[in-house]
Tab-separated table of C-alpha atoms in Angstrom:
chain	number	residue	atom	x	y	z
A	270	UNK	CA	53.695	16.093	-30.234
A	271	UNK	CA	54.226	12.994	-32.301
A	272	UNK	CA	51.625	10.258	-32.480
A	273	UNK	CA	53.732	7.507	-30.854
A	274	UNK	CA	54.376	9.642	-27.820
A	275	UNK	CA	50.725	10.655	-27.580
A	276	UNK	CA	49.556	7.007	-27.653
A	277	UNK	CA	52.269	6.109	-25.112
A	278	UNK	CA	51.077	8.819	-22.669
A	279	UNK	CA	47.457	7.930	-23.107
A	280	UNK	CA	48.180	4.234	-22.538
A	281	UNK	CA	50.176	4.972	-19.378
A	282	UNK	CA	47.416	7.152	-17.843
A	283	UNK	CA	44.703	4.701	-18.713
A	284	UNK	CA	46.697	1.852	-17.262
A	285	UNK	CA	47.298	3.814	-14.016
A	286	UNK	CA	43.592	4.522	-13.734
A	287	UNK	CA	42.558	1.005	-14.623
A	288	UNK	CA	44.743	-0.393	-11.833
A	289	UNK	CA	43.369	2.043	-9.263
A	290	UNK	CA	39.819	1.461	-10.337
A	291	UNK	CA	40.132	-2.222	-9.447
A	292	UNK	CA	40.761	-1.652	-5.703
A	293	UNK	CA	37.535	-2.204	-3.726
A	294	UNK	CA	37.105	0.645	-1.250
A	295	UNK	CA	34.490	-0.104	1.418
A	296	UNK	CA	31.728	2.376	1.731
A	297	UNK	CA	30.812	3.727	5.197
A	298	UNK	CA	27.410	5.335	5.326
A	299	UNK	CA	27.120	8.112	7.922
A	300	UNK	CA	23.661	8.549	9.382
A	301	UNK	CA	22.991	11.878	10.977
A	302	UNK	CA	25.143	12.276	14.165
A	303	UNK	CA	26.594	14.817	16.557
A	304	UNK	CA	29.932	15.446	18.261
A	305	UNK	CA	29.770	17.455	21.521
A	306	UNK	CA	32.251	19.090	23.852
A	307	UNK	CA	32.681	17.731	27.322
A	308	UNK	CA	30.997	20.867	28.708
A	309	UNK	CA	27.921	20.577	26.427
A	310	UNK	CA	27.687	16.872	27.191
A	311	UNK	CA	27.394	17.654	30.859
A	312	UNK	CA	24.582	20.147	30.192
A	313	UNK	CA	22.741	17.678	28.000
A	314	UNK	CA	23.079	14.653	30.178
A	315	UNK	CA	23.865	15.941	33.692
A	316	UNK	CA	27.111	16.764	35.495
A	317	UNK	CA	27.777	13.267	36.641
A	318	UNK	CA	27.185	11.594	33.246
A	319	UNK	CA	29.894	10.314	30.941
A	320	UNK	CA	29.856	9.570	27.213
A	321	UNK	CA	29.706	5.719	26.926
A	322	UNK	CA	30.929	3.487	24.130
A	323	UNK	CA	28.318	1.447	22.128
A	324	UNK	CA	30.743	0.187	19.466
A	325	UNK	CA	33.963	1.178	17.760
A	326	UNK	CA	33.861	2.804	14.366
A	327	UNK	CA	36.305	1.850	11.667
A	328	UNK	CA	38.323	5.058	12.058
A	329	UNK	CA	40.797	4.494	14.890
A	330	UNK	CA	39.706	5.895	18.306
A	331	UNK	CA	36.247	6.875	17.095
A	332	UNK	CA	33.191	5.198	18.571
A	333	UNK	CA	29.414	5.382	18.401
A	334	UNK	CA	28.059	6.285	21.903
A	335	UNK	CA	24.990	4.932	23.640
A	336	UNK	CA	23.702	8.479	24.210
A	337	UNK	CA	21.300	10.170	21.795
A	338	UNK	CA	19.934	13.697	21.562
A	339	UNK	CA	17.338	15.576	19.530
A	340	UNK	CA	18.199	18.302	16.972
A	341	UNK	CA	15.525	21.041	16.934
A	342	UNK	CA	14.949	23.290	13.929
A	343	UNK	CA	12.473	25.955	13.079
A	344	UNK	CA	10.219	23.594	11.178
A	345	UNK	CA	10.901	20.179	12.719
A	346	UNK	CA	12.909	17.943	15.050
A	347	UNK	CA	15.252	15.048	14.362
A	348	UNK	CA	14.772	12.721	17.290
A	349	UNK	CA	17.285	10.208	18.644
A	350	UNK	CA	20.397	11.436	16.915
A	351	UNK	CA	23.435	9.451	18.030
A	352	UNK	CA	26.463	11.033	19.581
A	353	UNK	CA	29.850	9.925	18.434
A	354	UNK	CA	32.855	9.810	20.869
A	355	UNK	CA	35.227	10.898	22.087
A	356	UNK	CA	34.214	14.486	22.957
A	357	UNK	CA	35.583	17.157	20.731
A	358	UNK	CA	36.746	20.716	21.135
A	359	UNK	CA	33.705	22.008	19.254
A	360	UNK	CA	30.117	20.820	19.143
A	361	UNK	CA	28.898	19.900	15.678
A	362	UNK	CA	26.113	17.964	14.029
A	363	UNK	CA	26.315	16.300	10.522
A	364	UNK	CA	22.976	15.850	8.816
A	365	UNK	CA	21.768	15.030	5.286
A	366	UNK	CA	20.082	17.587	3.046
A	367	UNK	CA	16.852	15.683	3.483
A	368	UNK	CA	17.316	16.238	7.291
A	369	UNK	CA	17.968	19.941	6.688
A	370	UNK	CA	14.645	20.198	4.877
A	371	UNK	CA	12.853	18.466	7.841
A	372	UNK	CA	14.512	20.906	10.276
A	373	UNK	CA	13.710	23.838	8.016
A	374	UNK	CA	17.320	25.127	7.775
A	375	UNK	CA	19.729	25.669	4.989
A	376	UNK	CA	22.996	23.905	6.145
A	377	UNK	CA	26.170	24.178	4.112
A	378	UNK	CA	28.131	21.279	2.669
A	379	UNK	CA	31.406	21.292	4.630
A	380	UNK	CA	34.323	19.070	5.708
A	381	UNK	CA	34.012	18.017	9.357
A	382	UNK	CA	35.353	20.678	11.735
A	383	UNK	CA	35.022	23.516	9.189
A	384	UNK	CA	32.249	25.331	11.071
A	385	UNK	CA	32.821	28.993	10.233
A	386	UNK	CA	29.575	30.521	9.073
A	387	UNK	CA	27.794	27.107	9.226
A	388	UNK	CA	24.153	26.965	10.542
A	389	UNK	CA	23.158	27.415	14.161
A	390	UNK	CA	22.373	24.198	16.030
A	391	UNK	CA	20.049	23.444	18.950
A	392	UNK	CA	20.561	20.149	20.746
A	393	UNK	CA	18.151	18.770	23.421
A	394	UNK	CA	19.147	16.046	25.875
A	395	UNK	CA	17.456	14.445	28.784
A	396	UNK	CA	18.874	16.971	31.244
A	397	UNK	CA	19.236	20.173	29.332
A	398	UNK	CA	19.671	21.818	25.982
A	399	UNK	CA	22.468	23.672	24.127
A	400	UNK	CA	22.499	26.124	21.327
A	401	UNK	CA	25.642	26.921	19.292
A	402	UNK	CA	25.774	29.702	16.726
A	403	UNK	CA	27.746	27.662	14.207
A	404	UNK	CA	27.836	23.795	14.171
A	405	UNK	CA	25.320	22.386	11.710
A	406	UNK	CA	26.747	21.064	8.467
A	407	UNK	CA	26.105	18.560	5.713
A	408	UNK	CA	29.255	16.397	5.438
A	409	UNK	CA	31.276	16.861	2.244
A	410	UNK	CA	31.767	13.378	0.772
A	411	UNK	CA	35.324	12.090	1.449
A	412	UNK	CA	37.729	9.239	1.463
A	413	UNK	CA	39.669	8.132	4.493
A	414	UNK	CA	42.929	6.290	4.086
A	415	UNK	CA	45.997	5.495	6.078
A	416	UNK	CA	49.342	6.666	4.639
A	417	UNK	CA	50.033	3.143	3.321
A	418	UNK	CA	46.628	2.772	1.775
A	419	UNK	CA	46.814	6.190	0.089
A	420	UNK	CA	50.201	5.270	-1.363
A	421	UNK	CA	48.897	1.874	-2.653
A	422	UNK	CA	45.848	3.715	-4.266
A	423	UNK	CA	47.975	6.517	-5.673
A	424	UNK	CA	46.132	9.297	-3.882
A	425	UNK	CA	47.332	11.986	-1.537
A	426	UNK	CA	45.903	14.106	1.298
A	427	UNK	CA	43.674	16.863	0.046
A	428	UNK	CA	43.415	15.472	-3.523
A	429	UNK	CA	39.968	15.455	-5.116
A	430	UNK	CA	38.968	12.254	-6.821
A	431	UNK	CA	35.791	10.596	-8.075
A	432	UNK	CA	34.218	7.388	-6.851
A	433	UNK	CA	32.055	4.949	-8.747
A	434	UNK	CA	29.512	3.237	-6.490
A	435	UNK	CA	26.724	0.661	-7.072
A	436	UNK	CA	28.716	-0.672	-10.054
A	437	UNK	CA	26.493	-2.226	-12.680
A	438	UNK	CA	23.470	-1.646	-10.509
A	439	UNK	CA	20.191	0.155	-11.332
A	440	UNK	CA	21.330	3.198	-9.424
A	441	UNK	CA	25.003	3.240	-10.332
A	442	UNK	CA	26.486	6.606	-9.637
A	443	UNK	CA	29.816	8.461	-9.928
A	444	UNK	CA	30.382	10.956	-7.079
A	445	UNK	CA	32.719	13.736	-8.175
A	446	UNK	CA	34.487	15.995	-5.698
A	447	UNK	CA	35.495	13.296	-3.202
A	448	UNK	CA	38.095	14.776	-0.945
A	449	UNK	CA	40.935	12.509	0.175
A	450	UNK	CA	41.946	12.597	3.843
A	451	UNK	CA	45.058	10.726	4.815
A	452	UNK	CA	46.178	9.946	8.376
A	453	UNK	CA	47.627	7.005	10.177
A	454	UNK	CA	44.563	7.089	12.451
A	455	UNK	CA	42.345	6.502	9.303
A	456	UNK	CA	41.382	3.264	7.608
A	457	UNK	CA	40.285	3.016	3.960
A	458	UNK	CA	36.608	3.989	3.697
A	459	UNK	CA	34.472	6.133	1.428
A	460	UNK	CA	32.111	8.173	3.647
A	461	UNK	CA	28.761	8.983	2.105
A	462	UNK	CA	25.722	10.314	3.870
A	463	UNK	CA	22.304	8.658	3.760
A	464	UNK	CA	21.112	10.765	0.780
A	465	UNK	CA	24.162	9.827	-1.270
A	466	UNK	CA	23.864	6.094	-0.270
A	467	UNK	CA	20.177	5.964	-0.983
A	468	UNK	CA	20.505	7.795	-4.312
A	469	UNK	CA	23.008	5.193	-5.396
A	470	UNK	CA	21.274	2.256	-3.726
A	471	UNK	CA	24.268	1.244	-1.679
A	472	UNK	CA	24.809	0.291	1.967
A	473	UNK	CA	27.497	0.058	4.562
A	474	UNK	CA	30.333	-2.157	3.417
A	475	UNK	CA	29.501	-2.160	-0.305
A	476	UNK	CA	32.337	-1.487	-2.727
A	477	UNK	CA	33.379	1.842	-4.257
A	478	UNK	CA	35.968	2.315	-6.925
A	479	UNK	CA	38.168	5.396	-7.374
A	480	UNK	CA	37.973	6.227	-11.084
B	98	UNK	CA	43.686	-0.576	-37.393
B	99	UNK	CA	45.973	2.181	-38.544
B	100	UNK	CA	46.740	5.079	-36.249
B	101	UNK	CA	45.189	7.783	-38.489
B	102	UNK	CA	41.865	5.909	-38.534
B	103	UNK	CA	41.951	5.368	-34.806
B	104	UNK	CA	42.467	9.015	-34.034
B	105	UNK	CA	39.792	9.952	-36.566
B	106	UNK	CA	37.223	7.701	-34.901
B	107	UNK	CA	38.086	8.866	-31.410
B	108	UNK	CA	37.863	12.517	-32.471
B	109	UNK	CA	34.463	11.943	-34.067
B	110	UNK	CA	33.106	10.169	-31.007
B	111	UNK	CA	34.454	12.850	-28.633
B	112	UNK	CA	33.010	15.610	-30.791
B	113	UNK	CA	29.523	13.963	-30.810
B	114	UNK	CA	29.620	13.661	-26.997
B	115	UNK	CA	30.999	17.151	-26.480
B	116	UNK	CA	28.147	18.565	-28.578
B	117	UNK	CA	25.510	16.559	-26.727
B	118	UNK	CA	27.010	17.398	-23.283
B	119	UNK	CA	26.525	21.164	-23.986
B	120	UNK	CA	22.749	21.033	-24.096
B	121	UNK	CA	21.138	22.094	-20.837
B	122	UNK	CA	18.498	19.575	-19.771
B	123	UNK	CA	16.288	20.859	-16.934
B	124	UNK	CA	16.019	18.766	-13.800
B	125	UNK	CA	12.628	17.869	-12.398
B	126	UNK	CA	12.765	16.721	-8.800
B	127	UNK	CA	9.952	14.282	-7.959
B	128	UNK	CA	8.860	14.341	-4.381
B	129	UNK	CA	6.981	11.364	-3.087
B	130	UNK	CA	3.563	11.112	-4.797
B	131	UNK	CA	0.802	8.728	-5.711
B	132	UNK	CA	-1.394	7.983	-8.700
B	133	UNK	CA	-4.780	6.331	-7.958
B	134	UNK	CA	-7.568	4.674	-9.997
B	135	UNK	CA	-10.928	6.471	-10.174
B	136	UNK	CA	-12.399	3.700	-8.023
B	137	UNK	CA	-9.744	4.034	-5.231
B	138	UNK	CA	-10.104	7.789	-5.319
B	139	UNK	CA	-13.819	7.534	-4.491
B	140	UNK	CA	-12.990	5.187	-1.600
B	141	UNK	CA	-10.360	7.567	-0.235
B	142	UNK	CA	-12.262	10.860	-0.745
B	143	UNK	CA	-15.902	9.861	-0.930
B	144	UNK	CA	-18.170	8.890	-3.823
B	145	UNK	CA	-19.033	12.470	-4.727
B	146	UNK	CA	-15.491	13.818	-4.727
B	147	UNK	CA	-13.395	14.473	-7.848
B	148	UNK	CA	-9.640	14.855	-8.295
B	149	UNK	CA	-8.941	18.591	-8.648
B	150	UNK	CA	-6.043	20.360	-10.380
B	151	UNK	CA	-3.554	22.459	-8.280
B	152	UNK	CA	-1.087	23.091	-11.126
B	153	UNK	CA	-0.037	21.615	-14.379
B	154	UNK	CA	3.224	19.533	-14.498
B	155	UNK	CA	5.707	19.994	-17.357
B	156	UNK	CA	4.773	16.620	-18.919
B	157	UNK	CA	1.643	17.277	-21.105
B	158	UNK	CA	-1.679	16.435	-19.514
B	159	UNK	CA	-0.184	15.629	-16.004
B	160	UNK	CA	-1.026	17.795	-12.991
B	161	UNK	CA	-0.458	18.017	-9.301
B	162	UNK	CA	-3.852	17.611	-7.576
B	163	UNK	CA	-4.998	19.419	-4.445
B	164	UNK	CA	-5.702	16.129	-2.731
B	165	UNK	CA	-3.262	14.482	-0.414
B	166	UNK	CA	-3.231	11.026	1.256
B	167	UNK	CA	-1.115	9.224	3.835
B	168	UNK	CA	1.031	6.197	3.045
B	169	UNK	CA	1.146	3.756	5.965
B	170	UNK	CA	3.909	1.242	6.463
B	171	UNK	CA	4.771	-1.333	9.102
B	172	UNK	CA	7.305	1.062	10.842
B	173	UNK	CA	6.031	4.561	10.001
B	174	UNK	CA	3.673	6.775	8.008
B	175	UNK	CA	4.285	9.381	5.200
B	176	UNK	CA	1.730	12.095	5.769
B	177	UNK	CA	0.295	14.523	3.253
B	178	UNK	CA	1.486	12.720	0.099
B	179	UNK	CA	0.228	14.562	-2.996
B	180	UNK	CA	-1.831	12.786	-5.648
B	181	UNK	CA	-1.003	13.443	-9.340
B	182	UNK	CA	-3.656	13.479	-11.913
B	183	UNK	CA	-5.309	12.338	-14.070
B	184	UNK	CA	-6.468	9.031	-12.505
B	185	UNK	CA	-4.783	5.964	-13.861
B	186	UNK	CA	-5.628	2.351	-14.525
B	187	UNK	CA	-3.522	1.145	-11.610
B	188	UNK	CA	-2.835	2.731	-8.166
B	189	UNK	CA	0.889	3.284	-7.481
B	190	UNK	CA	3.010	5.390	-5.157
B	191	UNK	CA	6.583	6.595	-5.934
B	192	UNK	CA	8.772	7.197	-2.904
B	193	UNK	CA	12.472	7.646	-2.214
B	194	UNK	CA	14.714	5.056	-0.540
B	195	UNK	CA	14.787	7.366	2.569
B	196	UNK	CA	10.943	7.197	2.594
B	197	UNK	CA	11.045	3.387	2.291
B	198	UNK	CA	13.255	3.273	5.422
B	199	UNK	CA	10.730	5.473	7.275
B	200	UNK	CA	7.881	3.183	6.172
B	201	UNK	CA	9.894	0.078	7.067
B	202	UNK	CA	9.517	-1.497	3.646
B	203	UNK	CA	11.944	-2.676	0.944
B	204	UNK	CA	10.557	-1.094	-2.247
B	205	UNK	CA	12.080	-1.977	-5.640
B	206	UNK	CA	13.642	0.616	-8.054
B	207	UNK	CA	11.289	0.495	-11.050
B	208	UNK	CA	10.047	2.452	-13.977
B	209	UNK	CA	6.573	3.976	-13.447
B	210	UNK	CA	3.793	1.495	-14.247
B	211	UNK	CA	6.125	-1.618	-13.832
B	212	UNK	CA	4.450	-2.868	-10.670
B	213	UNK	CA	4.726	-6.630	-10.904
B	214	UNK	CA	6.181	-7.959	-7.694
B	215	UNK	CA	6.561	-4.440	-6.246
B	216	UNK	CA	5.753	-3.702	-2.610
B	217	UNK	CA	2.244	-3.613	-1.141
B	218	UNK	CA	0.828	-0.255	-0.455
B	219	UNK	CA	-1.634	1.124	2.005
B	220	UNK	CA	-3.225	4.517	1.352
B	221	UNK	CA	-5.352	6.414	3.871
B	222	UNK	CA	-7.586	9.277	2.805
B	223	UNK	CA	-10.123	11.407	4.739
B	224	UNK	CA	-13.027	9.106	3.845
B	225	UNK	CA	-11.477	5.613	3.665
B	226	UNK	CA	-8.425	3.500	3.039
B	227	UNK	CA	-7.152	1.318	0.221
B	228	UNK	CA	-4.610	-1.508	0.161
B	229	UNK	CA	-3.073	-2.809	-3.039
B	230	UNK	CA	-0.815	-5.919	-3.176
B	231	UNK	CA	1.596	-4.372	-5.620
B	232	UNK	CA	2.066	-0.623	-6.143
B	233	UNK	CA	4.909	0.814	-4.128
B	234	UNK	CA	8.049	1.648	-6.007
B	235	UNK	CA	11.195	3.808	-5.982
B	236	UNK	CA	11.287	5.579	-9.388
B	237	UNK	CA	14.106	4.603	-11.713
B	238	UNK	CA	15.874	7.830	-12.836
B	239	UNK	CA	14.785	8.800	-16.313
B	240	UNK	CA	14.899	11.326	-19.018
B	241	UNK	CA	11.721	12.576	-20.694
B	242	UNK	CA	11.973	14.023	-24.246
B	243	UNK	CA	9.641	14.748	-27.146
B	244	UNK	CA	10.499	13.104	-30.471
B	245	UNK	CA	12.121	16.357	-31.695
B	246	UNK	CA	14.128	16.909	-28.515
B	247	UNK	CA	15.422	13.299	-28.556
B	248	UNK	CA	16.533	13.679	-32.091
B	249	UNK	CA	18.263	16.965	-31.375
B	250	UNK	CA	20.035	15.367	-28.380
B	251	UNK	CA	20.922	12.201	-30.286
B	252	UNK	CA	19.114	9.832	-27.915
B	253	UNK	CA	16.305	7.303	-28.468
B	254	UNK	CA	13.490	5.739	-26.524
B	255	UNK	CA	14.749	3.021	-24.156
B	256	UNK	CA	18.383	4.018	-24.481
B	257	UNK	CA	20.401	4.223	-21.289
B	258	UNK	CA	22.556	7.308	-20.816
B	259	UNK	CA	24.324	9.116	-18.064
B	260	UNK	CA	23.674	12.546	-16.718
B	261	UNK	CA	26.058	15.013	-15.060
B	262	UNK	CA	24.340	17.238	-12.484
B	263	UNK	CA	25.532	19.901	-10.110
B	264	UNK	CA	28.356	20.698	-12.563
B	265	UNK	CA	31.410	22.212	-10.830
B	266	UNK	CA	29.554	22.198	-7.539
B	267	UNK	CA	30.619	20.622	-4.203
B	268	UNK	CA	28.317	17.683	-4.729
B	269	UNK	CA	28.728	17.262	-8.455
B	270	UNK	CA	27.476	13.763	-9.534
B	271	UNK	CA	27.142	11.579	-12.607
B	272	UNK	CA	24.080	9.480	-12.564
B	273	UNK	CA	24.523	6.330	-14.619
B	274	UNK	CA	21.668	4.165	-15.856
B	275	UNK	CA	19.309	7.052	-16.874
B	276	UNK	CA	16.574	5.478	-19.009
B	277	UNK	CA	15.351	7.678	-21.923
B	278	UNK	CA	11.600	7.893	-22.520
B	279	UNK	CA	10.447	9.540	-25.698
B	280	UNK	CA	6.919	10.557	-26.539
B	281	UNK	CA	5.236	13.583	-28.023
B	282	UNK	CA	3.483	14.011	-24.731
B	283	UNK	CA	6.873	14.452	-23.110
B	284	UNK	CA	8.959	17.545	-22.569
B	285	UNK	CA	12.747	17.556	-22.030
B	286	UNK	CA	13.369	16.932	-18.277
B	287	UNK	CA	15.590	14.753	-16.207
B	288	UNK	CA	13.522	13.212	-13.429
B	289	UNK	CA	15.390	12.541	-10.172
B	290	UNK	CA	13.847	11.762	-6.797
B	291	UNK	CA	14.570	13.727	-3.672
B	292	UNK	CA	17.462	11.418	-2.521
B	293	UNK	CA	19.185	11.841	-5.901
B	294	UNK	CA	18.682	15.644	-5.995
B	295	UNK	CA	19.823	16.107	-2.315
B	296	UNK	CA	22.838	13.805	-2.877
B	297	UNK	CA	23.865	16.009	-5.783
B	298	UNK	CA	22.786	19.314	-4.137
B	299	UNK	CA	20.467	20.262	-7.058
B	300	UNK	CA	16.907	21.544	-7.229
B	301	UNK	CA	13.988	21.797	-9.661
B	302	UNK	CA	15.029	23.567	-12.852
B	303	UNK	CA	18.842	23.164	-12.411
B	304	UNK	CA	20.749	22.019	-15.457
B	305	UNK	CA	21.839	18.439	-16.177
B	306	UNK	CA	24.037	17.385	-19.081
B	307	UNK	CA	23.911	14.037	-20.932
B	308	UNK	CA	27.555	12.829	-21.034
């Protein structure tokens, strides 16, 4: 390859990355939470209860519910874990690795909904308790984007990128292996769990950069 | 600058970094812990008690003690926090940001010993309690190395480097702003706290790479 062409290619790639790295992507920090089926909700809260909206989340149609449950593990319990709505077809809880140590379980890092061979999960509500054989995961870090936002950022569904967070801070961190998830129900947001956010010293709404 | 010289410089720098990035640096995960003065130890454990060695740490002369205390904050308590020995000239506790949230305090990210304007700290032992106005910190991530190890790695005391951890894993992470601390009492080890280790999915003894 001749030198002129090499320098041309390098310059083009650096320019593409430089442009992308200047877009501020808001960080959404996910605290431990659970999604439940309609049937499990009725067992946990009573047959006449209904999941109720506390506030909308940034992702379209998703909301934080008023209702909270406990997650019980062999070594400890996580109390007051918030449910997210609406109800889903499978019950799952997303916790941090720190939480997994408190519970005394070894939960796998997974994308939401990918529950095959994940850890068993015991939820306790005010009216009853539920145990599922698979359902406890640590969320894989990911980037949500609408189709238009993904196009503007130059990323596509399923792509793996890296995100710089806490830029110029004392805990600045680059998270590798960020999975891009594109849908018109999604809004641009880098989802980190509390371990990731605390390790990097960042909070909800802080800026991330795809680098 | 002519093209030949540019390519020569880039090649030399990449080669230096490539070589350095192939050295496996062991990770040491620091769980929350406290260092106390001799005087405070006597208040916490009684005037006839003495700090006793459970096991040596990798850093020369440092040890995990058998004794544990509680750290009490306005919102919560961290129970059974291990003391490290030997006693120091100032009492301090190093916790994670997750721990700070449990306590309900805003602790600064600091290098060990840099306690000016850090958070107040209340320790409770079996025989008494101690409160210091400054002493609660979140440890700044750092790399320990002996003089010879630092030279072999091409780093120097006070230098700020970055470390890749969890290489090729689902939570691979690059920690920026790693402070290098060189002393002949030190042994090569990247010190991360539990938030950082959990965010990157790594444990004690796993490999880090200076990149």
